[in-house]
Amino acid sequence: MSTHLHLRAVPPPALRNSVNWLQRLFEDDRSGDRARVCRHREEVLDEDYREQELLYAGSPPLRTEDPPRTEVVLGGRPVFLPDRGKPPFLVLTAAQATRVALFLTSADFEALWRPARSRLLASHGGIAAEPRTRGAFAAAHRDLTAFYVRTAECGDAVVKWFMD
């Protein structure tokens, strides 16, 4: 079973710091997921989300603690579930989401791709698969940018959850 990372825009007044509320946020009307994604109110990254993180935050020795770069994929304040064996929800405030949107709109994909290229190609079929792999990561970058830009325009926060 693969894990997906769901990112959902939430108006700040509606946001609750309750695990039960956060779980209900993602359990609502699964048939509406596609409609929310099309309106840039939700984004879903497949199991490659950890590798998508390489584009933004890098990895040792490239890793930087410079927000908003590190907030794009796996950043945010954790809200832990009672079962500590499960990953927490991650919450970005509206201000953090706006900073991420500004970062993504000014980021050059090629400059993000170059340092992560060799590691990403190693796990996705090597040099022969570069056009397909680069294309998939560029498309995810465009989708994340659209999501965060729309979220910032609405003044919303972001909640992230790892779902099977």
Short mmCIF file of N, CA and C in Angstrom, two decimals:
data_model
loop_
_atom_site.label_atom_id
_atom_site.label_comp_id
_atom_site.label_asym_id
_atom_site.label_seq_id
_atom_site.Cartn_x
_atom_site.Cartn_y
_atom_site.Cartn_z
N MET A 1 0.84 -1.17 0.00
CA MET A 1 0.00 0.00 0.00
C MET A 1 0.89 1.24 0.00
N SER A 2 0.57 2.20 -0.86
CA SER A 2 1.37 3.41 -0.91
C SER A 2 0.71 4.53 -0.12
N THR A 3 1.54 5.40 0.38
CA THR A 3 1.06 6.55 1.15
C THR A 3 1.12 7.78 0.27
N HIS A 4 0.07 8.56 0.32
CA HIS A 4 -0.02 9.81 -0.41
C HIS A 4 -0.03 10.95 0.60
N LEU A 5 0.49 12.09 0.17
CA LEU A 5 0.46 13.28 1.00
C LEU A 5 -0.63 14.19 0.46
N HIS A 6 -1.64 14.42 1.28
CA HIS A 6 -2.74 15.31 0.91
C HIS A 6 -2.51 16.67 1.55
N LEU A 7 -2.65 17.72 0.75
CA LEU A 7 -2.55 19.09 1.24
C LEU A 7 -3.91 19.73 1.00
N ARG A 8 -4.47 20.32 2.01
CA ARG A 8 -5.78 20.95 1.86
C ARG A 8 -5.76 22.37 2.42
N ALA A 9 -6.34 23.29 1.65
CA ALA A 9 -6.48 24.68 2.08
C ALA A 9 -7.66 24.77 3.04
N VAL A 10 -7.45 25.52 4.13
CA VAL A 10 -8.49 25.67 5.15
C VAL A 10 -8.54 27.14 5.58
N PRO A 11 -9.74 27.74 5.58
CA PRO A 11 -9.83 29.12 6.10
C PRO A 11 -9.39 29.15 7.56
N PRO A 12 -8.53 30.10 7.93
CA PRO A 12 -8.03 30.13 9.32
C PRO A 12 -9.10 30.10 10.40
N PRO A 13 -10.25 30.79 10.24
CA PRO A 13 -11.24 30.72 11.32
C PRO A 13 -11.83 29.32 11.52
N ALA A 14 -11.78 28.50 10.48
CA ALA A 14 -12.35 27.15 10.58
C ALA A 14 -11.36 26.15 11.17
N LEU A 15 -10.07 26.46 11.12
CA LEU A 15 -9.02 25.54 11.54
C LEU A 15 -9.08 25.25 13.03
N ARG A 16 -9.00 23.97 13.38
CA ARG A 16 -9.00 23.54 14.78
C ARG A 16 -7.73 22.74 15.06
N ASN A 17 -7.24 22.85 16.27
CA ASN A 17 -6.06 22.11 16.70
C ASN A 17 -6.49 20.82 17.38
N SER A 18 -7.37 20.10 16.74
CA SER A 18 -7.92 18.87 17.29
C SER A 18 -7.69 17.74 16.29
N VAL A 19 -7.12 16.65 16.76
CA VAL A 19 -6.88 15.51 15.89
C VAL A 19 -8.19 15.02 15.29
N ASN A 20 -9.25 14.94 16.10
CA ASN A 20 -10.53 14.47 15.57
C ASN A 20 -11.04 15.38 14.45
N TRP A 21 -10.94 16.69 14.65
CA TRP A 21 -11.39 17.63 13.63
C TRP A 21 -10.56 17.48 12.36
N LEU A 22 -9.24 17.35 12.52
CA LEU A 22 -8.35 17.20 11.37
C LEU A 22 -8.63 15.91 10.61
N GLN A 23 -8.91 14.82 11.33
CA GLN A 23 -9.26 13.57 10.65
C GLN A 23 -10.55 13.72 9.87
N ARG A 24 -11.55 14.36 10.47
CA ARG A 24 -12.82 14.58 9.76
C ARG A 24 -12.62 15.46 8.53
N LEU A 25 -11.70 16.40 8.61
CA LEU A 25 -11.41 17.27 7.47
C LEU A 25 -11.05 16.46 6.23
N PHE A 26 -10.31 15.39 6.43
CA PHE A 26 -9.87 14.58 5.29
C PHE A 26 -10.77 13.39 5.01
N GLU A 27 -11.68 13.07 5.90
CA GLU A 27 -12.58 11.95 5.68
C GLU A 27 -13.87 12.36 5.00
N ASP A 28 -14.06 13.67 4.81
CA ASP A 28 -15.29 14.13 4.18
C ASP A 28 -15.31 13.74 2.70
N ASP A 29 -16.44 13.54 2.19
CA ASP A 29 -16.74 13.36 0.78
C ASP A 29 -15.53 13.12 -0.13
N ARG A 30 -15.06 11.89 -0.13
CA ARG A 30 -13.92 11.55 -0.99
C ARG A 30 -14.23 11.79 -2.46
N SER A 31 -15.50 11.74 -2.84
CA SER A 31 -15.86 11.98 -4.24
C SER A 31 -15.60 13.44 -4.61
N GLY A 32 -15.51 14.31 -3.64
CA GLY A 32 -15.24 15.71 -3.91
C GLY A 32 -13.77 16.04 -4.04
N ASP A 33 -12.89 15.04 -3.79
CA ASP A 33 -11.45 15.28 -3.85
C ASP A 33 -11.03 15.85 -5.20
N ARG A 34 -11.47 15.23 -6.28
CA ARG A 34 -11.07 15.67 -7.62
C ARG A 34 -11.52 17.11 -7.87
N ALA A 35 -12.73 17.45 -7.45
CA ALA A 35 -13.23 18.81 -7.65
C ALA A 35 -12.38 19.82 -6.87
N ARG A 36 -11.97 19.47 -5.65
CA ARG A 36 -11.12 20.38 -4.86
C ARG A 36 -9.75 20.54 -5.51
N VAL A 37 -9.21 19.45 -6.06
CA VAL A 37 -7.91 19.52 -6.73
C VAL A 37 -8.03 20.43 -7.95
N CYS A 38 -9.10 20.30 -8.71
CA CYS A 38 -9.29 21.13 -9.90
C CYS A 38 -9.43 22.61 -9.54
N ARG A 39 -9.96 22.91 -8.37
CA ARG A 39 -10.10 24.30 -7.93
C ARG A 39 -8.87 24.77 -7.16
N HIS A 40 -7.82 23.94 -7.10
CA HIS A 40 -6.59 24.24 -6.37
C HIS A 40 -6.86 24.46 -4.88
N ARG A 41 -7.83 23.73 -4.33
CA ARG A 41 -8.12 23.79 -2.90
C ARG A 41 -7.50 22.59 -2.19
N GLU A 42 -7.05 21.64 -2.98
CA GLU A 42 -6.38 20.45 -2.43
C GLU A 42 -5.35 20.00 -3.45
N GLU A 43 -4.27 19.42 -2.95
CA GLU A 43 -3.27 18.83 -3.81
C GLU A 43 -2.90 17.48 -3.21
N VAL A 44 -2.60 16.53 -4.07
CA VAL A 44 -2.23 15.19 -3.62
C VAL A 44 -0.92 14.82 -4.29
N LEU A 45 0.06 14.47 -3.46
CA LEU A 45 1.33 13.97 -3.98
C LEU A 45 1.38 12.47 -3.73
N ASP A 46 1.78 11.71 -4.74
CA ASP A 46 1.86 10.27 -4.58
C ASP A 46 3.04 9.90 -3.70
N GLU A 47 3.40 8.63 -3.69
CA GLU A 47 4.45 8.17 -2.78
C GLU A 47 5.81 8.82 -3.06
N ASP A 48 5.95 9.56 -4.15
CA ASP A 48 7.19 10.27 -4.43
C ASP A 48 7.32 11.58 -3.65
N TYR A 49 6.40 11.83 -2.71
CA TYR A 49 6.45 13.11 -2.00
C TYR A 49 7.79 13.31 -1.28
N ARG A 50 8.40 12.23 -0.80
CA ARG A 50 9.69 12.37 -0.12
C ARG A 50 10.76 12.84 -1.11
N GLU A 51 10.66 12.34 -2.33
CA GLU A 51 11.62 12.76 -3.35
C GLU A 51 11.30 14.17 -3.84
N GLN A 52 10.02 14.53 -3.87
CA GLN A 52 9.65 15.91 -4.22
C GLN A 52 10.28 16.87 -3.22
N GLU A 53 10.37 16.44 -1.97
CA GLU A 53 11.00 17.24 -0.93
C GLU A 53 12.45 17.58 -1.28
N LEU A 54 13.14 16.67 -1.99
CA LEU A 54 14.53 16.92 -2.38
C LEU A 54 14.67 18.18 -3.24
N LEU A 55 13.66 18.45 -4.06
CA LEU A 55 13.72 19.64 -4.91
C LEU A 55 13.76 20.92 -4.08
N TYR A 56 13.08 20.91 -2.96
CA TYR A 56 12.92 22.14 -2.18
C TYR A 56 13.87 22.22 -0.99
N ALA A 57 13.88 21.22 -0.17
CA ALA A 57 14.69 21.27 1.05
C ALA A 57 16.04 20.61 0.87
N GLY A 58 16.19 19.81 -0.17
CA GLY A 58 17.45 19.12 -0.40
C GLY A 58 17.64 18.00 0.60
N SER A 59 18.82 17.53 0.68
CA SER A 59 19.17 16.48 1.63
C SER A 59 20.62 16.72 2.03
N PRO A 60 21.05 16.11 3.11
CA PRO A 60 22.43 16.34 3.53
C PRO A 60 23.40 16.08 2.39
N PRO A 61 24.34 16.92 2.09
CA PRO A 61 24.67 18.16 2.79
C PRO A 61 23.94 19.39 2.23
N LEU A 62 22.99 19.20 1.33
CA LEU A 62 22.30 20.33 0.72
C LEU A 62 21.20 20.91 1.58
N ARG A 63 20.71 20.15 2.52
CA ARG A 63 19.53 20.57 3.29
C ARG A 63 19.72 21.95 3.91
N THR A 64 18.69 22.73 3.77
CA THR A 64 18.69 24.07 4.35
C THR A 64 17.50 24.18 5.29
N GLU A 65 17.65 24.96 6.30
CA GLU A 65 16.54 25.19 7.23
C GLU A 65 15.88 26.52 6.93
N ASP A 66 16.01 26.99 5.71
CA ASP A 66 15.52 28.29 5.32
C ASP A 66 14.06 28.22 4.87
N PRO A 67 13.11 28.56 5.77
CA PRO A 67 11.73 28.62 5.34
C PRO A 67 11.60 29.74 4.32
N PRO A 68 10.73 29.70 3.37
CA PRO A 68 9.67 28.73 3.16
C PRO A 68 10.08 27.52 2.36
N ARG A 69 11.33 27.49 1.90
CA ARG A 69 11.83 26.39 1.10
C ARG A 69 11.53 25.03 1.75
N THR A 70 11.72 24.94 3.05
CA THR A 70 11.54 23.67 3.75
C THR A 70 10.08 23.40 4.12
N GLU A 71 9.19 24.37 3.85
CA GLU A 71 7.79 24.19 4.22
C GLU A 71 6.93 23.66 3.08
N VAL A 72 7.45 23.61 1.86
CA VAL A 72 6.66 23.27 0.68
C VAL A 72 6.00 21.90 0.83
N VAL A 73 6.77 20.87 1.11
CA VAL A 73 6.23 19.51 1.14
C VAL A 73 6.05 19.01 2.57
N LEU A 74 7.11 18.88 3.31
CA LEU A 74 7.03 18.24 4.62
C LEU A 74 7.11 19.21 5.79
N GLY A 75 7.01 20.49 5.53
CA GLY A 75 7.07 21.47 6.61
C GLY A 75 5.71 21.72 7.24
N GLY A 76 5.75 22.28 8.42
CA GLY A 76 4.53 22.63 9.15
C GLY A 76 4.61 22.20 10.60
N ARG A 77 3.74 22.81 11.40
CA ARG A 77 3.68 22.46 12.82
C ARG A 77 3.00 21.11 12.94
N PRO A 78 3.63 20.14 13.61
CA PRO A 78 3.01 18.83 13.74
C PRO A 78 1.87 18.82 14.77
N VAL A 79 0.83 18.10 14.43
CA VAL A 79 -0.26 17.80 15.37
C VAL A 79 -0.29 16.28 15.44
N PHE A 80 0.17 15.75 16.56
CA PHE A 80 0.37 14.31 16.68
C PHE A 80 -0.92 13.56 16.94
N LEU A 81 -1.02 12.39 16.33
CA LEU A 81 -2.14 11.49 16.57
C LEU A 81 -1.85 10.71 17.85
N PRO A 82 -2.89 10.18 18.48
CA PRO A 82 -2.65 9.38 19.70
C PRO A 82 -1.70 8.21 19.44
N ASP A 83 -1.79 7.60 18.26
CA ASP A 83 -0.87 6.53 17.88
C ASP A 83 0.39 7.17 17.33
N ARG A 84 1.42 7.28 18.15
CA ARG A 84 2.65 7.96 17.76
C ARG A 84 3.40 7.23 16.65
N GLY A 85 2.96 6.03 16.31
CA GLY A 85 3.56 5.30 15.21
C GLY A 85 3.10 5.82 13.85
N LYS A 86 2.08 6.65 13.85
CA LYS A 86 1.57 7.23 12.60
C LYS A 86 2.10 8.64 12.45
N PRO A 87 2.31 9.07 11.19
CA PRO A 87 2.81 10.44 11.00
C PRO A 87 1.79 11.47 11.45
N PRO A 88 2.26 12.60 11.94
CA PRO A 88 1.34 13.64 12.41
C PRO A 88 0.73 14.42 11.24
N PHE A 89 -0.32 15.17 11.52
CA PHE A 89 -0.79 16.19 10.60
C PHE A 89 0.27 17.28 10.62
N LEU A 90 0.39 18.03 9.54
CA LEU A 90 1.29 19.17 9.48
C LEU A 90 0.45 20.39 9.12
N VAL A 91 0.63 21.48 9.85
CA VAL A 91 -0.20 22.67 9.65
C VAL A 91 0.69 23.87 9.35
N LEU A 92 0.39 24.55 8.24
CA LEU A 92 1.03 25.81 7.91
C LEU A 92 0.01 26.92 8.13
N THR A 93 0.42 28.00 8.76
CA THR A 93 -0.47 29.14 8.93
C THR A 93 -0.69 29.81 7.57
N ALA A 94 -1.64 30.70 7.50
CA ALA A 94 -1.89 31.44 6.27
C ALA A 94 -0.64 32.23 5.86
N ALA A 95 0.04 32.82 6.83
CA ALA A 95 1.26 33.58 6.53
C ALA A 95 2.35 32.67 5.96
N GLN A 96 2.50 31.48 6.53
CA GLN A 96 3.50 30.54 6.01
C GLN A 96 3.13 30.09 4.60
N ALA A 97 1.85 29.82 4.36
CA ALA A 97 1.40 29.40 3.03
C ALA A 97 1.66 30.50 2.00
N THR A 98 1.48 31.74 2.40
CA THR A 98 1.76 32.86 1.50
C THR A 98 3.24 32.94 1.18
N ARG A 99 4.10 32.75 2.19
CA ARG A 99 5.54 32.76 1.93
C ARG A 99 5.94 31.62 1.00
N VAL A 100 5.33 30.45 1.16
CA VAL A 100 5.61 29.32 0.27
C VAL A 100 5.18 29.67 -1.15
N ALA A 101 4.01 30.28 -1.30
CA ALA A 101 3.53 30.67 -2.63
C ALA A 101 4.51 31.64 -3.29
N LEU A 102 4.99 32.62 -2.53
CA LEU A 102 5.97 33.57 -3.08
C LEU A 102 7.26 32.88 -3.48
N PHE A 103 7.71 31.95 -2.65
CA PHE A 103 8.92 31.19 -2.98
C PHE A 103 8.71 30.40 -4.27
N LEU A 104 7.61 29.67 -4.36
CA LEU A 104 7.38 28.82 -5.53
C LEU A 104 7.23 29.63 -6.82
N THR A 105 6.57 30.77 -6.74
CA THR A 105 6.40 31.57 -7.96
C THR A 105 7.71 32.20 -8.42
N SER A 106 8.65 32.38 -7.51
CA SER A 106 9.94 32.96 -7.90
C SER A 106 11.01 31.89 -8.15
N ALA A 107 10.73 30.64 -7.79
CA ALA A 107 11.72 29.57 -7.94
C ALA A 107 11.87 29.17 -9.40
N ASP A 108 13.10 28.92 -9.79
CA ASP A 108 13.42 28.41 -11.13
C ASP A 108 13.50 26.89 -11.03
N PHE A 109 12.61 26.19 -11.74
CA PHE A 109 12.59 24.74 -11.63
C PHE A 109 13.95 24.14 -11.97
N GLU A 110 14.60 24.65 -12.99
CA GLU A 110 15.91 24.10 -13.39
C GLU A 110 16.92 24.22 -12.24
N ALA A 111 16.89 25.33 -11.53
CA ALA A 111 17.80 25.51 -10.39
C ALA A 111 17.46 24.55 -9.25
N LEU A 112 16.20 24.18 -9.13
CA LEU A 112 15.79 23.18 -8.12
C LEU A 112 16.18 21.77 -8.58
N TRP A 113 16.03 21.51 -9.86
CA TRP A 113 16.26 20.18 -10.43
C TRP A 113 17.74 19.78 -10.36
N ARG A 114 18.63 20.69 -10.72
CA ARG A 114 20.05 20.34 -10.84
C ARG A 114 20.63 19.65 -9.61
N PRO A 115 20.48 20.19 -8.39
CA PRO A 115 21.11 19.51 -7.23
C PRO A 115 20.45 18.18 -6.88
N ALA A 116 19.19 18.00 -7.23
CA ALA A 116 18.48 16.76 -6.87
C ALA A 116 18.51 15.73 -8.00
N ARG A 117 18.93 16.14 -9.17
CA ARG A 117 18.85 15.32 -10.39
C ARG A 117 19.41 13.91 -10.23
N SER A 118 20.65 13.78 -9.78
CA SER A 118 21.28 12.45 -9.74
C SER A 118 20.55 11.51 -8.79
N ARG A 119 20.13 12.00 -7.65
CA ARG A 119 19.39 11.13 -6.71
C ARG A 119 18.03 10.73 -7.26
N LEU A 120 17.36 11.68 -7.90
CA LEU A 120 16.03 11.37 -8.45
C LEU A 120 16.13 10.40 -9.61
N LEU A 121 17.10 10.60 -10.48
CA LEU A 121 17.26 9.68 -11.61
C LEU A 121 17.67 8.29 -11.14
N ALA A 122 18.47 8.20 -10.08
CA ALA A 122 18.90 6.90 -9.58
C ALA A 122 17.72 6.04 -9.14
N SER A 123 16.67 6.66 -8.65
CA SER A 123 15.52 5.86 -8.18
C SER A 123 14.37 5.84 -9.19
N HIS A 124 14.59 6.42 -10.37
CA HIS A 124 13.52 6.46 -11.38
C HIS A 124 13.98 6.03 -12.76
N GLY A 125 14.92 5.11 -12.84
CA GLY A 125 15.28 4.54 -14.14
C GLY A 125 16.51 5.12 -14.80
N GLY A 126 17.24 5.95 -14.12
CA GLY A 126 18.50 6.46 -14.65
C GLY A 126 18.34 7.51 -15.73
N ILE A 127 19.46 7.76 -16.41
CA ILE A 127 19.53 8.82 -17.43
C ILE A 127 18.51 8.59 -18.54
N ALA A 128 18.31 7.34 -18.91
CA ALA A 128 17.37 7.05 -20.00
C ALA A 128 15.96 7.53 -19.67
N ALA A 129 15.62 7.58 -18.41
CA ALA A 129 14.28 7.99 -17.99
C ALA A 129 14.21 9.48 -17.61
N GLU A 130 15.29 10.22 -17.88
CA GLU A 130 15.31 11.62 -17.43
C GLU A 130 14.16 12.46 -17.99
N PRO A 131 13.85 12.40 -19.28
CA PRO A 131 12.75 13.25 -19.76
C PRO A 131 11.42 12.98 -19.03
N ARG A 132 11.12 11.71 -18.83
CA ARG A 132 9.88 11.34 -18.14
C ARG A 132 9.93 11.75 -16.67
N THR A 133 11.04 11.46 -16.01
CA THR A 133 11.18 11.78 -14.58
C THR A 133 11.16 13.29 -14.35
N ARG A 134 11.94 14.00 -15.13
CA ARG A 134 11.98 15.46 -14.99
C ARG A 134 10.61 16.05 -15.27
N GLY A 135 9.93 15.52 -16.28
CA GLY A 135 8.58 16.00 -16.61
C GLY A 135 7.60 15.78 -15.47
N ALA A 136 7.68 14.62 -14.82
CA ALA A 136 6.76 14.32 -13.71
C ALA A 136 7.02 15.26 -12.53
N PHE A 137 8.29 15.50 -12.22
CA PHE A 137 8.60 16.40 -11.10
C PHE A 137 8.28 17.85 -11.45
N ALA A 138 8.47 18.24 -12.70
CA ALA A 138 8.11 19.60 -13.12
C ALA A 138 6.60 19.79 -13.04
N ALA A 139 5.83 18.77 -13.43
CA ALA A 139 4.37 18.86 -13.34
C ALA A 139 3.91 18.98 -11.89
N ALA A 140 4.53 18.20 -11.00
CA ALA A 140 4.18 18.30 -9.58
C ALA A 140 4.54 19.68 -9.03
N HIS A 141 5.66 20.23 -9.49
CA HIS A 141 6.06 21.57 -9.07
C HIS A 141 5.01 22.60 -9.53
N ARG A 142 4.54 22.48 -10.77
CA ARG A 142 3.50 23.40 -11.26
C ARG A 142 2.22 23.26 -10.46
N ASP A 143 1.84 22.01 -10.13
CA ASP A 143 0.63 21.78 -9.35
C ASP A 143 0.74 22.35 -7.95
N LEU A 144 1.89 22.14 -7.31
CA LEU A 144 2.10 22.70 -5.97
C LEU A 144 2.08 24.23 -6.01
N THR A 145 2.69 24.79 -7.03
CA THR A 145 2.69 26.25 -7.16
C THR A 145 1.26 26.76 -7.30
N ALA A 146 0.47 26.15 -8.17
CA ALA A 146 -0.92 26.58 -8.36
C ALA A 146 -1.71 26.44 -7.05
N PHE A 147 -1.50 25.34 -6.34
CA PHE A 147 -2.20 25.14 -5.07
C PHE A 147 -1.85 26.24 -4.06
N TYR A 148 -0.56 26.48 -3.86
CA TYR A 148 -0.16 27.48 -2.87
C TYR A 148 -0.54 28.90 -3.29
N VAL A 149 -0.48 29.21 -4.57
CA VAL A 149 -0.88 30.54 -5.03
C VAL A 149 -2.36 30.76 -4.75
N ARG A 150 -3.20 29.78 -5.09
CA ARG A 150 -4.64 29.91 -4.84
C ARG A 150 -4.91 30.00 -3.34
N THR A 151 -4.21 29.20 -2.56
CA THR A 151 -4.36 29.22 -1.11
C THR A 151 -4.00 30.60 -0.55
N ALA A 152 -2.91 31.17 -1.03
CA ALA A 152 -2.49 32.50 -0.58
C ALA A 152 -3.50 33.56 -1.00
N GLU A 153 -4.03 33.46 -2.21
CA GLU A 153 -5.03 34.42 -2.68
C GLU A 153 -6.26 34.43 -1.78
N CYS A 154 -6.59 33.27 -1.26
CA CYS A 154 -7.76 33.15 -0.38
C CYS A 154 -7.43 33.44 1.08
N GLY A 155 -6.15 33.58 1.40
CA GLY A 155 -5.74 33.84 2.78
C GLY A 155 -5.90 32.62 3.67
N ASP A 156 -5.77 31.44 3.09
CA ASP A 156 -6.00 30.20 3.83
C ASP A 156 -4.73 29.60 4.42
N ALA A 157 -4.94 28.75 5.41
CA ALA A 157 -3.88 27.93 5.99
C ALA A 157 -3.83 26.62 5.19
N VAL A 158 -2.86 25.77 5.49
CA VAL A 158 -2.72 24.48 4.81
C VAL A 158 -2.59 23.39 5.87
N VAL A 159 -3.34 22.32 5.67
CA VAL A 159 -3.22 21.13 6.52
C VAL A 159 -2.75 20.00 5.62
N LYS A 160 -1.74 19.25 6.09
CA LYS A 160 -1.19 18.13 5.32
C LYS A 160 -1.40 16.84 6.12
N TRP A 161 -1.75 15.78 5.38
CA TRP A 161 -1.96 14.49 6.03
C TRP A 161 -1.46 13.38 5.14
N PHE A 162 -0.81 12.39 5.74
CA PHE A 162 -0.30 11.23 5.02
C PHE A 162 -1.40 10.16 5.04
N MET A 163 -1.94 9.85 3.86
CA MET A 163 -3.05 8.88 3.77
C MET A 163 -2.64 7.69 2.95
N ASP A 164 -3.16 6.52 3.34
CA ASP A 164 -2.94 5.30 2.56
C ASP A 164 -3.95 5.22 1.44
#
